[in-house]
Short mmCIF file of N, CA, C and O in Angstrom, two decimals:
data_model
loop_
_atom_site.label_atom_id
_atom_site.label_comp_id
_atom_site.label_asym_id
_atom_site.label_seq_id
_atom_site.Cartn_x
_atom_site.Cartn_y
_atom_site.Cartn_z
N MET A 1 100.72 95.14 114.58
CA MET A 1 99.73 94.89 113.56
C MET A 1 99.50 96.17 112.76
O MET A 1 99.35 97.25 113.32
N ASN A 2 99.47 96.04 111.43
CA ASN A 2 99.28 97.20 110.58
C ASN A 2 97.81 97.61 110.54
O ASN A 2 96.92 96.79 110.69
N THR A 3 97.59 98.89 110.31
CA THR A 3 96.24 99.43 110.22
C THR A 3 95.66 99.10 108.85
O THR A 3 96.31 99.33 107.84
N VAL A 4 94.43 98.57 108.83
CA VAL A 4 93.76 98.28 107.57
C VAL A 4 92.67 99.31 107.36
O VAL A 4 91.87 99.59 108.25
N THR A 5 92.65 99.90 106.16
CA THR A 5 91.70 100.93 105.79
C THR A 5 90.99 100.47 104.52
O THR A 5 91.56 99.71 103.74
N ILE A 6 89.78 100.95 104.30
CA ILE A 6 89.06 100.63 103.07
C ILE A 6 89.21 101.79 102.09
O ILE A 6 89.06 102.96 102.46
N GLY A 7 89.53 101.47 100.83
CA GLY A 7 89.63 102.47 99.78
C GLY A 7 88.69 102.11 98.65
O GLY A 7 88.33 100.95 98.47
N ILE A 8 88.30 103.11 97.87
CA ILE A 8 87.41 102.94 96.73
C ILE A 8 88.16 103.40 95.48
O ILE A 8 88.75 104.48 95.47
N VAL A 9 88.13 102.59 94.42
CA VAL A 9 88.79 102.93 93.16
C VAL A 9 88.02 104.07 92.50
O VAL A 9 86.82 103.97 92.29
N THR A 10 88.72 105.16 92.19
CA THR A 10 88.11 106.33 91.57
C THR A 10 88.98 106.84 90.42
O THR A 10 90.15 106.47 90.30
N ASP A 11 88.41 107.68 89.59
CA ASP A 11 89.14 108.39 88.52
C ASP A 11 89.77 107.49 87.47
O ASP A 11 90.71 107.91 86.78
N CYS A 12 89.30 106.24 87.34
CA CYS A 12 89.77 105.37 86.27
C CYS A 12 88.74 104.25 86.10
O CYS A 12 87.97 103.96 87.01
N LEU A 13 88.72 103.63 84.92
CA LEU A 13 87.77 102.54 84.67
C LEU A 13 88.26 101.22 85.24
O LEU A 13 87.47 100.40 85.71
N ALA A 14 89.58 101.00 85.17
CA ALA A 14 90.17 99.77 85.71
C ALA A 14 91.55 100.11 86.26
O ALA A 14 92.37 100.70 85.56
N LEU A 15 91.78 99.76 87.51
CA LEU A 15 93.03 100.07 88.19
C LEU A 15 93.93 98.85 88.21
O LEU A 15 93.49 97.76 88.60
N SER A 16 95.17 99.01 87.80
CA SER A 16 96.13 97.91 87.79
C SER A 16 96.66 97.64 89.19
O SER A 16 97.01 98.57 89.92
N ILE A 17 96.71 96.36 89.55
CA ILE A 17 97.34 95.92 90.80
C ILE A 17 98.69 95.36 90.39
O ILE A 17 98.77 94.47 89.54
N ARG A 18 99.75 95.87 91.00
CA ARG A 18 101.11 95.51 90.59
C ARG A 18 101.81 94.68 91.67
O ARG A 18 101.49 94.76 92.84
N GLU A 19 102.79 93.90 91.21
CA GLU A 19 103.56 93.03 92.09
C GLU A 19 104.44 93.81 93.05
O GLU A 19 104.68 93.39 94.18
N GLU A 20 104.92 94.98 92.59
CA GLU A 20 105.82 95.82 93.38
C GLU A 20 105.30 97.25 93.39
O GLU A 20 104.56 97.64 92.49
N PRO A 21 105.68 98.06 94.38
CA PRO A 21 105.23 99.45 94.43
C PRO A 21 106.00 100.34 93.46
O PRO A 21 106.78 101.21 93.83
N ASP A 22 105.79 100.08 92.17
CA ASP A 22 106.51 100.76 91.11
C ASP A 22 105.63 100.77 89.86
O ASP A 22 105.02 99.75 89.54
N SER A 23 105.56 101.90 89.16
CA SER A 23 104.70 101.98 87.98
C SER A 23 105.17 101.06 86.85
O SER A 23 104.41 100.80 85.92
N ASP A 24 106.39 100.54 86.94
CA ASP A 24 106.88 99.58 85.97
C ASP A 24 106.74 98.14 86.46
O ASP A 24 107.14 97.20 85.78
N GLY A 25 106.17 97.96 87.66
CA GLY A 25 106.00 96.62 88.22
C GLY A 25 105.03 95.78 87.41
O GLY A 25 104.12 96.31 86.75
N LYS A 26 105.21 94.48 87.46
CA LYS A 26 104.35 93.54 86.73
C LYS A 26 102.91 93.65 87.22
O LYS A 26 102.65 93.63 88.42
N VAL A 27 101.96 93.76 86.27
CA VAL A 27 100.54 93.82 86.61
C VAL A 27 100.06 92.40 86.92
O VAL A 27 100.21 91.50 86.11
N ILE A 28 99.50 92.23 88.11
CA ILE A 28 99.03 90.90 88.53
C ILE A 28 97.51 90.83 88.61
O ILE A 28 96.94 89.78 88.90
N GLY A 29 96.84 91.95 88.36
CA GLY A 29 95.39 91.98 88.37
C GLY A 29 94.87 93.38 88.14
O GLY A 29 95.65 94.33 88.10
N THR A 30 93.56 93.50 87.95
CA THR A 30 92.93 94.80 87.82
C THR A 30 91.64 94.81 88.63
O THR A 30 91.06 93.76 88.90
N VAL A 31 91.22 96.00 89.01
CA VAL A 31 89.93 96.17 89.69
C VAL A 31 89.17 97.30 89.00
O VAL A 31 89.77 98.27 88.54
N ASP A 32 87.86 97.14 88.94
CA ASP A 32 87.01 98.12 88.28
C ASP A 32 86.77 99.34 89.16
O ASP A 32 86.89 99.28 90.38
N ALA A 33 86.36 100.42 88.50
CA ALA A 33 85.98 101.64 89.22
C ALA A 33 84.91 101.33 90.25
O ALA A 33 84.06 100.47 90.04
N LEU A 34 84.99 102.00 91.38
CA LEU A 34 84.07 101.90 92.51
C LEU A 34 84.20 100.60 93.30
O LEU A 34 83.43 100.35 94.22
N SER A 35 85.21 99.78 92.98
CA SER A 35 85.47 98.58 93.77
C SER A 35 86.13 98.96 95.08
O SER A 35 86.83 99.98 95.17
N GLU A 36 85.93 98.13 96.11
CA GLU A 36 86.58 98.35 97.40
C GLU A 36 87.90 97.60 97.46
O GLU A 36 88.02 96.50 96.93
N LEU A 37 88.86 98.21 98.13
CA LEU A 37 90.17 97.61 98.37
C LEU A 37 90.46 97.69 99.86
O LEU A 37 90.13 98.69 100.50
N MET A 38 91.09 96.67 100.40
CA MET A 38 91.61 96.76 101.77
C MET A 38 93.03 97.29 101.65
O MET A 38 93.84 96.72 100.92
N ILE A 39 93.32 98.37 102.35
CA ILE A 39 94.64 99.01 102.29
C ILE A 39 95.42 98.70 103.55
O ILE A 39 94.93 98.90 104.66
N ASP A 40 96.64 98.21 103.36
CA ASP A 40 97.57 97.99 104.48
C ASP A 40 98.47 99.21 104.54
O ASP A 40 99.45 99.31 103.81
N GLU A 41 98.10 100.16 105.39
CA GLU A 41 98.84 101.43 105.45
C GLU A 41 100.29 101.24 105.88
O GLU A 41 101.17 101.98 105.44
N GLY A 42 100.54 100.28 106.74
CA GLY A 42 101.89 100.05 107.22
C GLY A 42 102.86 99.56 106.15
O GLY A 42 104.06 99.76 106.26
N ALA A 43 102.33 98.93 105.09
CA ALA A 43 103.18 98.41 104.01
C ALA A 43 103.12 99.30 102.77
O ALA A 43 103.70 98.97 101.75
N SER A 44 102.42 100.44 102.86
CA SER A 44 102.30 101.36 101.74
C SER A 44 103.45 102.37 101.78
O SER A 44 104.13 102.52 102.79
N ASN A 45 103.67 103.05 100.63
CA ASN A 45 104.69 104.11 100.62
C ASN A 45 104.04 105.41 100.15
O ASN A 45 102.81 105.49 100.07
N LYS A 46 104.80 106.43 99.82
CA LYS A 46 104.22 107.72 99.52
C LYS A 46 103.42 107.74 98.22
O LYS A 46 102.53 108.57 98.07
N ASP A 47 103.68 106.82 97.30
CA ASP A 47 102.99 106.81 96.01
C ASP A 47 102.05 105.63 95.80
O ASP A 47 101.15 105.69 94.97
N PHE A 48 102.28 104.54 96.52
CA PHE A 48 101.52 103.31 96.30
C PHE A 48 100.94 102.76 97.59
O PHE A 48 101.59 102.78 98.63
N TYR A 49 99.70 102.27 97.48
CA TYR A 49 99.08 101.54 98.58
C TYR A 49 99.34 100.05 98.40
O TYR A 49 99.29 99.54 97.29
N LYS A 50 99.58 99.36 99.51
CA LYS A 50 99.58 97.89 99.52
C LYS A 50 98.12 97.52 99.72
O LYS A 50 97.50 97.95 100.69
N VAL A 51 97.56 96.74 98.79
CA VAL A 51 96.12 96.45 98.83
C VAL A 51 95.83 94.96 98.69
O VAL A 51 96.67 94.18 98.23
N CYS A 52 94.61 94.62 99.08
CA CYS A 52 94.05 93.30 98.82
C CYS A 52 92.68 93.55 98.20
O CYS A 52 91.87 94.29 98.76
N THR A 53 92.44 92.94 97.03
CA THR A 53 91.16 93.13 96.34
C THR A 53 90.11 92.20 96.92
O THR A 53 90.42 91.28 97.68
N GLU A 54 88.86 92.42 96.54
CA GLU A 54 87.76 91.56 96.97
C GLU A 54 87.98 90.12 96.50
O GLU A 54 87.49 89.18 97.12
N ALA A 55 88.72 89.95 95.39
CA ALA A 55 89.01 88.62 94.86
C ALA A 55 90.20 87.96 95.56
O ALA A 55 90.56 86.83 95.25
N GLY A 56 90.85 88.70 96.47
CA GLY A 56 91.97 88.15 97.22
C GLY A 56 93.34 88.40 96.61
O GLY A 56 94.34 87.86 97.08
N VAL A 57 93.41 89.22 95.55
CA VAL A 57 94.70 89.54 94.93
C VAL A 57 95.40 90.59 95.80
O VAL A 57 94.83 91.63 96.10
N GLU A 58 96.64 90.29 96.19
CA GLU A 58 97.42 91.23 96.99
C GLU A 58 98.52 91.85 96.15
O GLU A 58 99.22 91.14 95.43
N GLY A 59 98.66 93.17 96.23
CA GLY A 59 99.69 93.85 95.47
C GLY A 59 99.67 95.33 95.78
O GLY A 59 99.23 95.74 96.86
N PHE A 60 100.12 96.13 94.84
CA PHE A 60 100.25 97.57 95.03
C PHE A 60 99.52 98.32 93.92
O PHE A 60 99.48 97.87 92.78
N CYS A 61 98.95 99.48 94.29
CA CYS A 61 98.31 100.33 93.28
C CYS A 61 98.61 101.79 93.61
O CYS A 61 98.90 102.14 94.73
N SER A 62 98.51 102.62 92.57
CA SER A 62 98.79 104.04 92.72
C SER A 62 97.77 104.70 93.64
O SER A 62 96.56 104.49 93.51
N LYS A 63 98.25 105.51 94.57
CA LYS A 63 97.37 106.23 95.49
C LYS A 63 96.47 107.22 94.75
O LYS A 63 95.39 107.56 95.22
N ARG A 64 96.91 107.64 93.58
CA ARG A 64 96.19 108.65 92.81
C ARG A 64 94.75 108.21 92.49
O ARG A 64 93.87 109.04 92.33
N TYR A 65 94.53 106.91 92.38
CA TYR A 65 93.23 106.39 91.94
C TYR A 65 92.41 105.74 93.05
O TYR A 65 91.47 105.01 92.77
N VAL A 66 92.78 106.01 94.30
CA VAL A 66 92.07 105.40 95.41
C VAL A 66 91.63 106.49 96.40
O VAL A 66 92.45 107.27 96.87
N ALA A 67 90.34 106.51 96.68
CA ALA A 67 89.80 107.42 97.69
C ALA A 67 89.62 106.62 98.98
O ALA A 67 88.97 105.58 98.99
N VAL A 68 90.22 107.09 100.06
CA VAL A 68 90.13 106.40 101.34
C VAL A 68 88.81 106.72 101.99
O VAL A 68 88.41 107.89 102.10
N ARG A 69 88.12 105.66 102.40
CA ARG A 69 86.84 105.83 103.10
C ARG A 69 87.11 106.33 104.52
O ARG A 69 87.96 105.78 105.21
N PRO A 70 86.37 107.37 104.93
CA PRO A 70 86.57 107.86 106.31
C PRO A 70 86.27 106.77 107.34
O PRO A 70 85.37 105.97 107.14
N LYS A 71 87.07 106.73 108.40
CA LYS A 71 86.86 105.75 109.47
C LYS A 71 85.63 106.13 110.30
O LYS A 71 85.37 107.31 110.49
N GLY A 72 84.94 105.10 110.77
CA GLY A 72 83.82 105.38 111.66
C GLY A 72 82.53 105.16 111.03
O GLY A 72 81.82 104.59 110.58
#
């Protein structure tokens, strides 16, 4: 089972959620600043998190714009 972490959208007004972990990937949704994301660390890579939004959209977003909430 992959580890799920909570992240908060930071440093942008709206973060694109993409179909693939690639900056050229198709945008399938957006989330506003300060929104929470569930991060699947096991399916993430060095540049992109695999995420699920509060609305249930699953895809990838740039790690640059997500602050990981400390565990505990």
